[in-house]
Amino acid sequence: QVHLVESGGGLVQPGGSLRLSCAASGDIYRVNAMRWYRQAPGKERELVAGISRGGDTNYVDSVKGRCTISRDNAKNMMYLQMNSLKPEDTAVYYCWAEVQVGKNYEYDYWGQGTQVTVSS
């Protein structure tokens, strides 16, 4: 059993910053790719940023230059530093991870999400 738990969401004013965290726990052999997704009300879930185990990153154009994804492999943690937040960043942010639960078994897992609200 593997669990992903997000934290760090909240209410912030436009221009503010938040740091989201995602903790993976359970029967983990190795965490491979990790990603942040978000879903705003009435919209489809979209990929925000991704990071490989080796640290290669990618971002959706709308957050490039404002957000930084990072991870700590030793702690099975992933982070998303979000700066210069805009009202359109308001969404539930989800953690996703590709987890090896044994040498030969790999599954995708999702967290429950953390709400980010950008409003004055």
Coordinates of C-alpha atoms in Angstrom, one line a residue:
Q1 CA 0.0 0.0 0.0
V2 CA 1.4 3.4 -1.0
H3 CA 0.0 6.8 0.0
L4 CA 0.7 10.3 -1.3
V5 CA -0.2 13.2 0.9
E6 CA -0.1 16.8 -0.2
S7 CA 0.3 19.8 2.1
G8 CA 1.0 23.5 1.9
G9 CA -2.1 24.8 0.2
G10 CA -4.1 27.7 1.4
L11 CA -5.4 31.2 0.7
V12 CA -2.9 33.7 -0.7
Q13 CA -3.1 37.1 -2.2
P14 CA -2.2 37.8 -5.9
G15 CA 1.6 38.1 -6.1
G16 CA 2.1 35.9 -3.1
S17 CA 3.9 32.6 -2.8
L18 CA 3.2 29.1 -1.6
R19 CA 5.2 25.9 -1.3
L20 CA 3.4 22.7 -1.8
S21 CA 4.8 19.4 -0.5
C22 CA 4.0 15.8 -1.4
A23 CA 5.0 12.9 0.8
A24 CA 5.1 9.3 -0.5
S25 CA 4.9 6.6 2.1
G26 CA 4.2 2.9 2.4
D27 CA 5.6 -0.2 0.7
I28 CA 8.0 1.7 -1.6
Y29 CA 10.9 0.2 -3.4
R30 CA 11.6 3.3 -5.4
V31 CA 9.8 6.5 -6.6
N32 CA 10.4 7.2 -10.2
A33 CA 8.6 10.1 -12.0
M34 CA 6.6 12.6 -10.0
R35 CA 4.2 15.3 -11.1
W36 CA 2.0 18.1 -9.9
Y37 CA -1.4 18.4 -11.6
R38 CA -4.2 20.9 -10.8
Q39 CA -7.9 21.1 -11.5
A40 CA -9.9 24.3 -11.3
P41 CA -13.6 24.4 -10.9
G42 CA -15.3 23.4 -14.2
K43 CA -12.1 22.6 -15.9
E44 CA -10.2 19.4 -16.7
R45 CA -7.2 18.3 -14.7
E46 CA -4.0 19.6 -16.2
L47 CA -0.3 18.8 -15.7
V48 CA 1.5 21.7 -14.0
A49 CA 5.1 20.3 -13.7
G50 CA 6.9 17.0 -13.7
I51 CA 10.3 15.8 -12.4
S52 CA 12.2 12.6 -13.1
R53 CA 14.1 10.7 -10.5
G54 CA 17.3 12.2 -11.9
G55 CA 15.9 15.7 -11.6
D56 CA 14.9 16.5 -15.2
T57 CA 11.9 18.9 -15.1
N58 CA 9.2 20.2 -17.3
Y59 CA 6.5 22.8 -16.8
V60 CA 3.3 24.0 -18.4
D61 CA 3.8 27.3 -20.1
S62 CA 1.5 29.2 -17.8
V63 CA 3.7 28.6 -14.8
K64 CA 7.2 28.7 -16.4
G65 CA 9.3 31.3 -14.6
R66 CA 7.0 31.4 -11.6
C67 CA 7.1 27.8 -10.3
T68 CA 9.9 25.4 -9.4
I69 CA 9.5 21.7 -8.9
S70 CA 12.0 19.8 -6.8
R71 CA 12.3 16.5 -5.0
D72 CA 14.2 14.7 -2.2
N73 CA 14.7 11.1 -3.2
A74 CA 16.0 10.1 0.2
K75 CA 12.8 11.3 1.8
N76 CA 10.4 10.3 -1.0
M77 CA 9.3 14.0 -1.1
M78 CA 8.3 16.4 -3.9
Y79 CA 7.8 20.1 -3.7
L80 CA 6.4 22.9 -5.8
Q81 CA 7.5 26.4 -5.0
M82 CA 4.9 28.8 -6.5
N83 CA 5.7 32.5 -6.7
S84 CA 3.9 35.5 -8.2
L85 CA 0.6 33.7 -7.9
K86 CA -2.3 34.7 -10.0
P87 CA -6.1 34.2 -9.5
E88 CA -6.0 31.8 -12.4
D89 CA -3.7 29.5 -10.4
T90 CA -6.6 28.8 -8.1
A91 CA -7.3 25.0 -8.2
V92 CA -6.9 21.8 -6.3
Y93 CA -3.3 20.6 -6.7
Y94 CA -2.7 16.9 -6.9
C95 CA 0.5 14.9 -6.5
W96 CA 1.1 12.0 -8.8
A97 CA 3.9 9.5 -8.6
E98 CA 5.2 6.4 -10.5
V99 CA 6.2 4.0 -7.7
Q100 CA 8.0 0.7 -7.8
V101 CA 6.6 -1.5 -5.1
G102 CA 9.1 -4.2 -6.0
K103 CA 11.8 -4.6 -8.5
N104 CA 9.3 -5.7 -11.2
Y105 CA 6.1 -3.9 -10.2
E106 CA 5.4 -0.3 -10.9
Y107 CA 2.1 1.6 -10.3
D108 CA 0.8 5.1 -10.6
Y109 CA -0.6 6.8 -7.4
W110 CA -2.5 10.0 -6.7
G111 CA -2.8 12.1 -3.7
Q112 CA -6.1 13.5 -2.3
G113 CA -5.2 17.1 -3.3
T114 CA -4.6 20.4 -1.6
Q115 CA -6.6 23.6 -2.3
V116 CA -4.8 26.7 -3.5
T117 CA -6.9 29.8 -3.6
V118 CA -5.4 33.1 -4.9
S119 CA -7.6 36.0 -4.1
S120 CA -7.5 39.4 -2.6

